[in-house]
Amino acid sequence: MSTAGVLLAAGAGTRFAGPRHKLLADLDGQSVVSRALGSLVGASLDAVAVVTGAVDISGLVAEASGGIAVISNDRWESGIASSVRCAATWAAQHGHDAIVVGLADQPFVTSAAWQIVAASAAPVAVGTYGGQRGNPVRLAREVWPLLPYDGDEGARTVMRRFPEFVVPVACEGSPDDIDTVEDLRRWS
């Protein structure tokens, strides 16, 4: 079974009122997206991809490691669902059986979290932190046709409609995200 890790990095980050996009903001000497991508790459999954849209992060992706696919989401403004759909389409085209999806503004999700969620055999496996659902989320090929095309929910729509598919996976680390300048200050 081939599993690809996909980092979603297409959104505009409109709540972040800093001088640059939140994914490019410095967090202890690295950009937010570089930290998140480093954790994903460290998980040693079969393939790694990044879905891009609002901001050009291709230079940072190239610096991270060779072999990372960049998936351009021309419909990023339609919501996160379009990015998850792009990830599933890319994975199907490349012969993967599952994708593990995480968010580029969550730099504290560990490589171990990516690995343990990827190792699940459930149709949908969701990382949990202290009993609360977070990211990453593993989506088996069988659920890809159920994913929405538009809107601000991706895998949550499938989890809500088909709770019998969902298996929680306890993870260490933190699913906290960097949405505002205040979030960045709190973690710096």
PDB file of C-alpha atoms in Angstrom:
ATOM      1  CA  MET A   1       0.000   0.000   0.000  1.00  0.00           C
ATOM      2  CA  SER A   2       1.426   3.344  -1.057  1.00  0.00           C
ATOM      3  CA  THR A   3       0.723   6.370   1.139  1.00  0.00           C
ATOM      4  CA  ALA A   4       1.503   9.970   0.216  1.00  0.00           C
ATOM      5  CA  GLY A   5       1.716  12.870   2.647  1.00  0.00           C
ATOM      6  CA  VAL A   6       0.183  16.114   1.450  1.00  0.00           C
ATOM      7  CA  LEU A   7       0.601  19.530   3.035  1.00  0.00           C
ATOM      8  CA  LEU A   8      -2.193  21.992   2.255  1.00  0.00           C
ATOM      9  CA  ALA A   9      -0.705  25.462   1.710  1.00  0.00           C
ATOM     10  CA  ALA A  10      -3.102  27.156  -0.696  1.00  0.00           C
ATOM     11  CA  GLY A  11      -5.123  29.562   1.464  1.00  0.00           C
ATOM     12  CA  ALA A  12      -4.849  33.335   1.623  1.00  0.00           C
ATOM     13  CA  GLY A  13      -4.289  33.537   5.384  1.00  0.00           C
ATOM     14  CA  THR A  14      -6.493  36.619   5.643  1.00  0.00           C
ATOM     15  CA  ARG A  15      -6.622  36.696   9.463  1.00  0.00           C
ATOM     16  CA  PHE A  16      -2.851  37.148   9.634  1.00  0.00           C
ATOM     17  CA  ALA A  17      -2.151  40.902   9.641  1.00  0.00           C
ATOM     18  CA  GLY A  18       1.629  40.651   9.351  1.00  0.00           C
ATOM     19  CA  PRO A  19       3.926  42.138   6.709  1.00  0.00           C
ATOM     20  CA  ARG A  20       3.884  38.899   4.678  1.00  0.00           C
ATOM     21  CA  HIS A  21       1.771  35.760   4.306  1.00  0.00           C
ATOM     22  CA  LYS A  22       1.571  33.696   7.501  1.00  0.00           C
ATOM     23  CA  LEU A  23       3.246  30.689   5.886  1.00  0.00           C
ATOM     24  CA  LEU A  24       6.319  32.815   5.183  1.00  0.00           C
ATOM     25  CA  ALA A  25       6.428  34.295   8.699  1.00  0.00           C
ATOM     26  CA  ASP A  26       9.505  33.497  10.775  1.00  0.00           C
ATOM     27  CA  LEU A  27       9.062  31.058  13.653  1.00  0.00           C
ATOM     28  CA  ASP A  28      12.310  30.521  15.540  1.00  0.00           C
ATOM     29  CA  GLY A  29      14.505  30.926  12.473  1.00  0.00           C
ATOM     30  CA  GLN A  30      12.346  29.031   9.983  1.00  0.00           C
ATOM     31  CA  SER A  31       9.235  29.902   8.060  1.00  0.00           C
ATOM     32  CA  VAL A  32       5.990  28.403   9.360  1.00  0.00           C
ATOM     33  CA  VAL A  33       5.598  26.336   6.186  1.00  0.00           C
ATOM     34  CA  SER A  34       9.203  25.099   6.332  1.00  0.00           C
ATOM     35  CA  ARG A  35       8.666  23.761   9.846  1.00  0.00           C
ATOM     36  CA  ALA A  36       5.461  21.988   8.845  1.00  0.00           C
ATOM     37  CA  LEU A  37       7.049  20.593   5.692  1.00  0.00           C
ATOM     38  CA  GLY A  38      10.099  19.421   7.633  1.00  0.00           C
ATOM     39  CA  SER A  39       7.888  17.320   9.893  1.00  0.00           C
ATOM     40  CA  LEU A  40       6.112  15.794   6.914  1.00  0.00           C
ATOM     41  CA  VAL A  41       9.367  15.004   5.092  1.00  0.00           C
ATOM     42  CA  GLY A  42      10.741  13.497   8.328  1.00  0.00           C
ATOM     43  CA  ALA A  43       7.865  10.998   8.372  1.00  0.00           C
ATOM     44  CA  SER A  44       9.410   9.172   5.376  1.00  0.00           C
ATOM     45  CA  LEU A  45       6.143   8.433   3.603  1.00  0.00           C
ATOM     46  CA  ASP A  46       6.123   7.039   0.057  1.00  0.00           C
ATOM     47  CA  ALA A  47       5.708  10.483  -1.514  1.00  0.00           C
ATOM     48  CA  VAL A  48       5.303  14.090  -0.409  1.00  0.00           C
ATOM     49  CA  ALA A  49       3.317  16.854  -2.074  1.00  0.00           C
ATOM     50  CA  VAL A  50       2.342  20.418  -1.272  1.00  0.00           C
ATOM     51  CA  VAL A  51      -0.866  22.026  -2.551  1.00  0.00           C
ATOM     52  CA  THR A  52      -0.242  25.706  -3.312  1.00  0.00           C
ATOM     53  CA  GLY A  53      -2.442  28.609  -4.321  1.00  0.00           C
ATOM     54  CA  ALA A  54      -2.502  32.101  -2.839  1.00  0.00           C
ATOM     55  CA  VAL A  55       1.219  32.482  -2.151  1.00  0.00           C
ATOM     56  CA  ASP A  56       4.275  31.232  -3.998  1.00  0.00           C
ATOM     57  CA  ILE A  57       6.188  28.895  -1.716  1.00  0.00           C
ATOM     58  CA  SER A  58       7.891  26.896  -4.461  1.00  0.00           C
ATOM     59  CA  GLY A  59      11.326  28.193  -3.413  1.00  0.00           C
ATOM     60  CA  LEU A  60      10.841  26.940   0.133  1.00  0.00           C
ATOM     61  CA  VAL A  61       9.578  23.601  -1.136  1.00  0.00           C
ATOM     62  CA  ALA A  62      12.651  23.246  -3.359  1.00  0.00           C
ATOM     63  CA  GLU A  63      14.924  24.003  -0.390  1.00  0.00           C
ATOM     64  CA  ALA A  64      13.227  21.402   1.804  1.00  0.00           C
ATOM     65  CA  SER A  65      14.143  18.313  -0.175  1.00  0.00           C
ATOM     66  CA  GLY A  66      14.197  16.982  -3.686  1.00  0.00           C
ATOM     67  CA  GLY A  67      11.273  14.997  -4.948  1.00  0.00           C
ATOM     68  CA  ILE A  68       8.461  16.998  -3.360  1.00  0.00           C
ATOM     69  CA  ALA A  69       5.590  17.468  -5.776  1.00  0.00           C
ATOM     70  CA  VAL A  70       3.995  20.884  -6.010  1.00  0.00           C
ATOM     71  CA  ILE A  71       0.282  20.739  -6.831  1.00  0.00           C
ATOM     72  CA  SER A  72      -1.154  24.054  -7.969  1.00  0.00           C
ATOM     73  CA  ASN A  73      -4.749  24.641  -6.893  1.00  0.00           C
ATOM     74  CA  ASP A  74      -6.158  27.241  -9.263  1.00  0.00           C
ATOM     75  CA  ARG A  75      -9.446  27.097  -7.341  1.00  0.00           C
ATOM     76  CA  TRP A  76      -7.957  27.762  -3.886  1.00  0.00           C
ATOM     77  CA  GLU A  77     -10.405  30.632  -3.282  1.00  0.00           C
ATOM     78  CA  SER A  78     -13.296  28.141  -3.284  1.00  0.00           C
ATOM     79  CA  GLY A  79     -12.113  26.717   0.044  1.00  0.00           C
ATOM     80  CA  ILE A  80     -10.038  23.937   1.545  1.00  0.00           C
ATOM     81  CA  ALA A  81     -12.200  21.248  -0.055  1.00  0.00           C
ATOM     82  CA  SER A  82     -10.706  22.085  -3.453  1.00  0.00           C
ATOM     83  CA  SER A  83      -7.199  21.561  -2.064  1.00  0.00           C
ATOM     84  CA  VAL A  84      -8.091  18.183  -0.572  1.00  0.00           C
ATOM     85  CA  ARG A  85      -9.683  17.247  -3.903  1.00  0.00           C
ATOM     86  CA  CYS A  86      -6.475  18.319  -5.733  1.00  0.00           C
ATOM     87  CA  ALA A  87      -4.465  16.108  -3.372  1.00  0.00           C
ATOM     88  CA  ALA A  88      -6.694  13.084  -3.994  1.00  0.00           C
ATOM     89  CA  THR A  89      -6.627  13.604  -7.767  1.00  0.00           C
ATOM     90  CA  TRP A  90      -2.824  13.871  -7.755  1.00  0.00           C
ATOM     91  CA  ALA A  91      -2.534  10.750  -5.573  1.00  0.00           C
ATOM     92  CA  ALA A  92      -4.819   8.752  -7.869  1.00  0.00           C
ATOM     93  CA  GLN A  93      -2.781   9.805 -10.909  1.00  0.00           C
ATOM     94  CA  HIS A  94       0.408   8.631  -9.173  1.00  0.00           C
ATOM     95  CA  GLY A  95      -0.937   5.286  -7.958  1.00  0.00           C
ATOM     96  CA  HIS A  96      -1.176   5.966  -4.231  1.00  0.00           C
ATOM     97  CA  ASP A  97      -3.676   4.074  -2.101  1.00  0.00           C
ATOM     98  CA  ALA A  98      -4.032   6.693   0.639  1.00  0.00           C
ATOM     99  CA  ILE A  99      -3.156  10.293   1.418  1.00  0.00           C
ATOM    100  CA  VAL A 100      -2.334  11.774   4.780  1.00  0.00           C
ATOM    101  CA  VAL A 101      -3.306  15.429   4.753  1.00  0.00           C
ATOM    102  CA  GLY A 102      -2.096  18.175   7.073  1.00  0.00           C
ATOM    103  CA  LEU A 103      -2.065  21.956   7.167  1.00  0.00           C
ATOM    104  CA  ALA A 104       0.941  24.134   6.416  1.00  0.00           C
ATOM    105  CA  ASP A 105       0.025  26.563   9.214  1.00  0.00           C
ATOM    106  CA  GLN A 106       0.362  23.815  11.858  1.00  0.00           C
ATOM    107  CA  PRO A 107       4.123  23.738  12.467  1.00  0.00           C
ATOM    108  CA  PHE A 108       3.935  21.704  15.690  1.00  0.00           C
ATOM    109  CA  VAL A 109       2.549  18.483  14.217  1.00  0.00           C
ATOM    110  CA  THR A 110       5.429  16.026  14.564  1.00  0.00           C
ATOM    111  CA  SER A 111       6.878  13.531  12.111  1.00  0.00           C
ATOM    112  CA  ALA A 112       5.729  10.802  14.513  1.00  0.00           C
ATOM    113  CA  ALA A 113       2.130  12.071  14.218  1.00  0.00           C
ATOM    114  CA  TRP A 114       2.320  11.866  10.414  1.00  0.00           C
ATOM    115  CA  GLN A 115       3.731   8.323  10.673  1.00  0.00           C
ATOM    116  CA  ILE A 116       1.237   6.947  13.169  1.00  0.00           C
ATOM    117  CA  VAL A 117      -1.770   8.323  11.295  1.00  0.00           C
ATOM    118  CA  ALA A 118      -0.347   7.001   8.002  1.00  0.00           C
ATOM    119  CA  ALA A 119       0.054   3.530   9.541  1.00  0.00           C
ATOM    120  CA  SER A 120      -3.676   3.184  10.232  1.00  0.00           C
ATOM    121  CA  ALA A 121      -5.674   0.853   7.996  1.00  0.00           C
ATOM    122  CA  ALA A 122      -8.928   2.765   8.588  1.00  0.00           C
ATOM    123  CA  PRO A 123     -10.693   4.409   5.648  1.00  0.00           C
ATOM    124  CA  VAL A 124     -10.356   7.676   7.599  1.00  0.00           C
ATOM    125  CA  ALA A 125      -7.853   8.051  10.432  1.00  0.00           C
ATOM    126  CA  VAL A 126      -7.703  11.323  12.315  1.00  0.00           C
ATOM    127  CA  GLY A 127      -4.931  12.497  14.592  1.00  0.00           C
ATOM    128  CA  THR A 128      -6.106  13.346  18.094  1.00  0.00           C
ATOM    129  CA  TYR A 129      -4.410  15.436  20.752  1.00  0.00           C
ATOM    130  CA  GLY A 130      -5.703  15.067  24.286  1.00  0.00           C
ATOM    131  CA  GLY A 131      -8.826  13.424  22.839  1.00  0.00           C
ATOM    132  CA  GLN A 132      -9.545  16.310  20.437  1.00  0.00           C
ATOM    133  CA  ARG A 133      -9.504  15.749  16.681  1.00  0.00           C
ATOM    134  CA  GLY A 134      -6.876  17.555  14.675  1.00  0.00           C
ATOM    135  CA  ASN A 135      -4.474  16.862  11.826  1.00  0.00           C
ATOM    136  CA  PRO A 136      -3.126  14.985  10.023  1.00  0.00           C
ATOM    137  CA  VAL A 137      -5.964  12.956   8.540  1.00  0.00           C
ATOM    138  CA  ARG A 138      -5.507   9.775   6.514  1.00  0.00           C
ATOM    139  CA  LEU A 139      -7.936   9.255   3.637  1.00  0.00           C
ATOM    140  CA  ALA A 140      -7.977   5.891   1.889  1.00  0.00           C
ATOM    141  CA  ARG A 141      -8.675   5.767  -1.840  1.00  0.00           C
ATOM    142  CA  GLU A 142     -12.148   4.353  -1.168  1.00  0.00           C
ATOM    143  CA  VAL A 143     -13.321   7.638   0.404  1.00  0.00           C
ATOM    144  CA  TRP A 144     -11.886  10.014  -2.217  1.00  0.00           C
ATOM    145  CA  PRO A 145     -15.097   9.999  -4.307  1.00  0.00           C
ATOM    146  CA  LEU A 146     -16.962  11.203  -1.184  1.00  0.00           C
ATOM    147  CA  LEU A 147     -14.843  14.332  -0.765  1.00  0.00           C
ATOM    148  CA  PRO A 148     -16.532  17.664  -1.503  1.00  0.00           C
ATOM    149  CA  TYR A 149     -15.323  19.839  -4.366  1.00  0.00           C
ATOM    150  CA  ASP A 150     -15.879  23.264  -2.773  1.00  0.00           C
ATOM    151  CA  GLY A 151     -16.238  24.837   0.642  1.00  0.00           C
ATOM    152  CA  ASP A 152     -14.314  25.286   3.836  1.00  0.00           C
ATOM    153  CA  GLU A 153     -14.495  21.670   4.932  1.00  0.00           C
ATOM    154  CA  GLY A 154     -12.515  18.849   3.407  1.00  0.00           C
ATOM    155  CA  ALA A 155     -12.319  15.557   5.274  1.00  0.00           C
ATOM    156  CA  ARG A 156     -14.667  16.770   8.032  1.00  0.00           C
ATOM    157  CA  THR A 157     -17.583  16.406   5.644  1.00  0.00           C
ATOM    158  CA  VAL A 158     -16.764  12.724   5.120  1.00  0.00           C
ATOM    159  CA  MET A 159     -16.162  12.185   8.850  1.00  0.00           C
ATOM    160  CA  ARG A 160     -19.526  13.682   9.723  1.00  0.00           C
ATOM    161  CA  ARG A 161     -21.465  11.764   7.043  1.00  0.00           C
ATOM    162  CA  PHE A 162     -19.696   8.435   7.592  1.00  0.00           C
ATOM    163  CA  PRO A 163     -18.614   8.194  11.244  1.00  0.00           C
ATOM    164  CA  GLU A 164     -18.264   4.426  10.877  1.00  0.00           C
ATOM    165  CA  PHE A 165     -15.199   5.019   8.645  1.00  0.00           C
ATOM    166  CA  VAL A 166     -13.358   7.126  11.235  1.00  0.00           C
ATOM    167  CA  VAL A 167     -10.716   5.861  13.643  1.00  0.00           C
ATOM    168  CA  PRO A 168      -9.029   8.300  16.053  1.00  0.00           C
ATOM    169  CA  VAL A 169      -5.256   7.989  16.411  1.00  0.00           C
ATOM    170  CA  ALA A 170      -3.606   9.458  19.516  1.00  0.00           C
ATOM    171  CA  CYS A 171      -0.676  11.725  18.608  1.00  0.00           C
ATOM    172  CA  GLU A 172       1.982  13.659  20.457  1.00  0.00           C
ATOM    173  CA  GLY A 173       2.760  17.243  19.526  1.00  0.00           C
ATOM    174  CA  SER A 174       0.275  20.012  18.953  1.00  0.00           C
ATOM    175  CA  PRO A 175      -2.254  20.772  16.228  1.00  0.00           C
ATOM    176  CA  ASP A 176      -2.165  24.486  17.085  1.00  0.00           C
ATOM    177  CA  ASP A 177      -2.072  26.674  14.025  1.00  0.00           C
ATOM    178  CA  ILE A 178      -0.677  30.067  13.203  1.00  0.00           C
ATOM    179  CA  ASP A 179      -3.670  32.115  12.057  1.00  0.00           C
ATOM    180  CA  THR A 180      -2.858  35.531  13.525  1.00  0.00           C
ATOM    181  CA  VAL A 181       0.166  37.626  14.437  1.00  0.00           C
ATOM    182  CA  GLU A 182      -0.767  36.991  18.068  1.00  0.00           C
ATOM    183  CA  ASP A 183      -0.547  33.214  17.468  1.00  0.00           C
ATOM    184  CA  LEU A 184       2.930  33.690  16.042  1.00  0.00           C
ATOM    185  CA  ARG A 185       4.028  35.815  19.006  1.00  0.00           C
ATOM    186  CA  ARG A 186       2.700  33.238  21.473  1.00  0.00           C
ATOM    187  CA  TRP A 187       4.802  30.493  19.887  1.00  0.00           C
ATOM    188  CA  SER A 188       7.974  32.522  19.172  1.00  0.00           C
TER     189      SER A 188
END
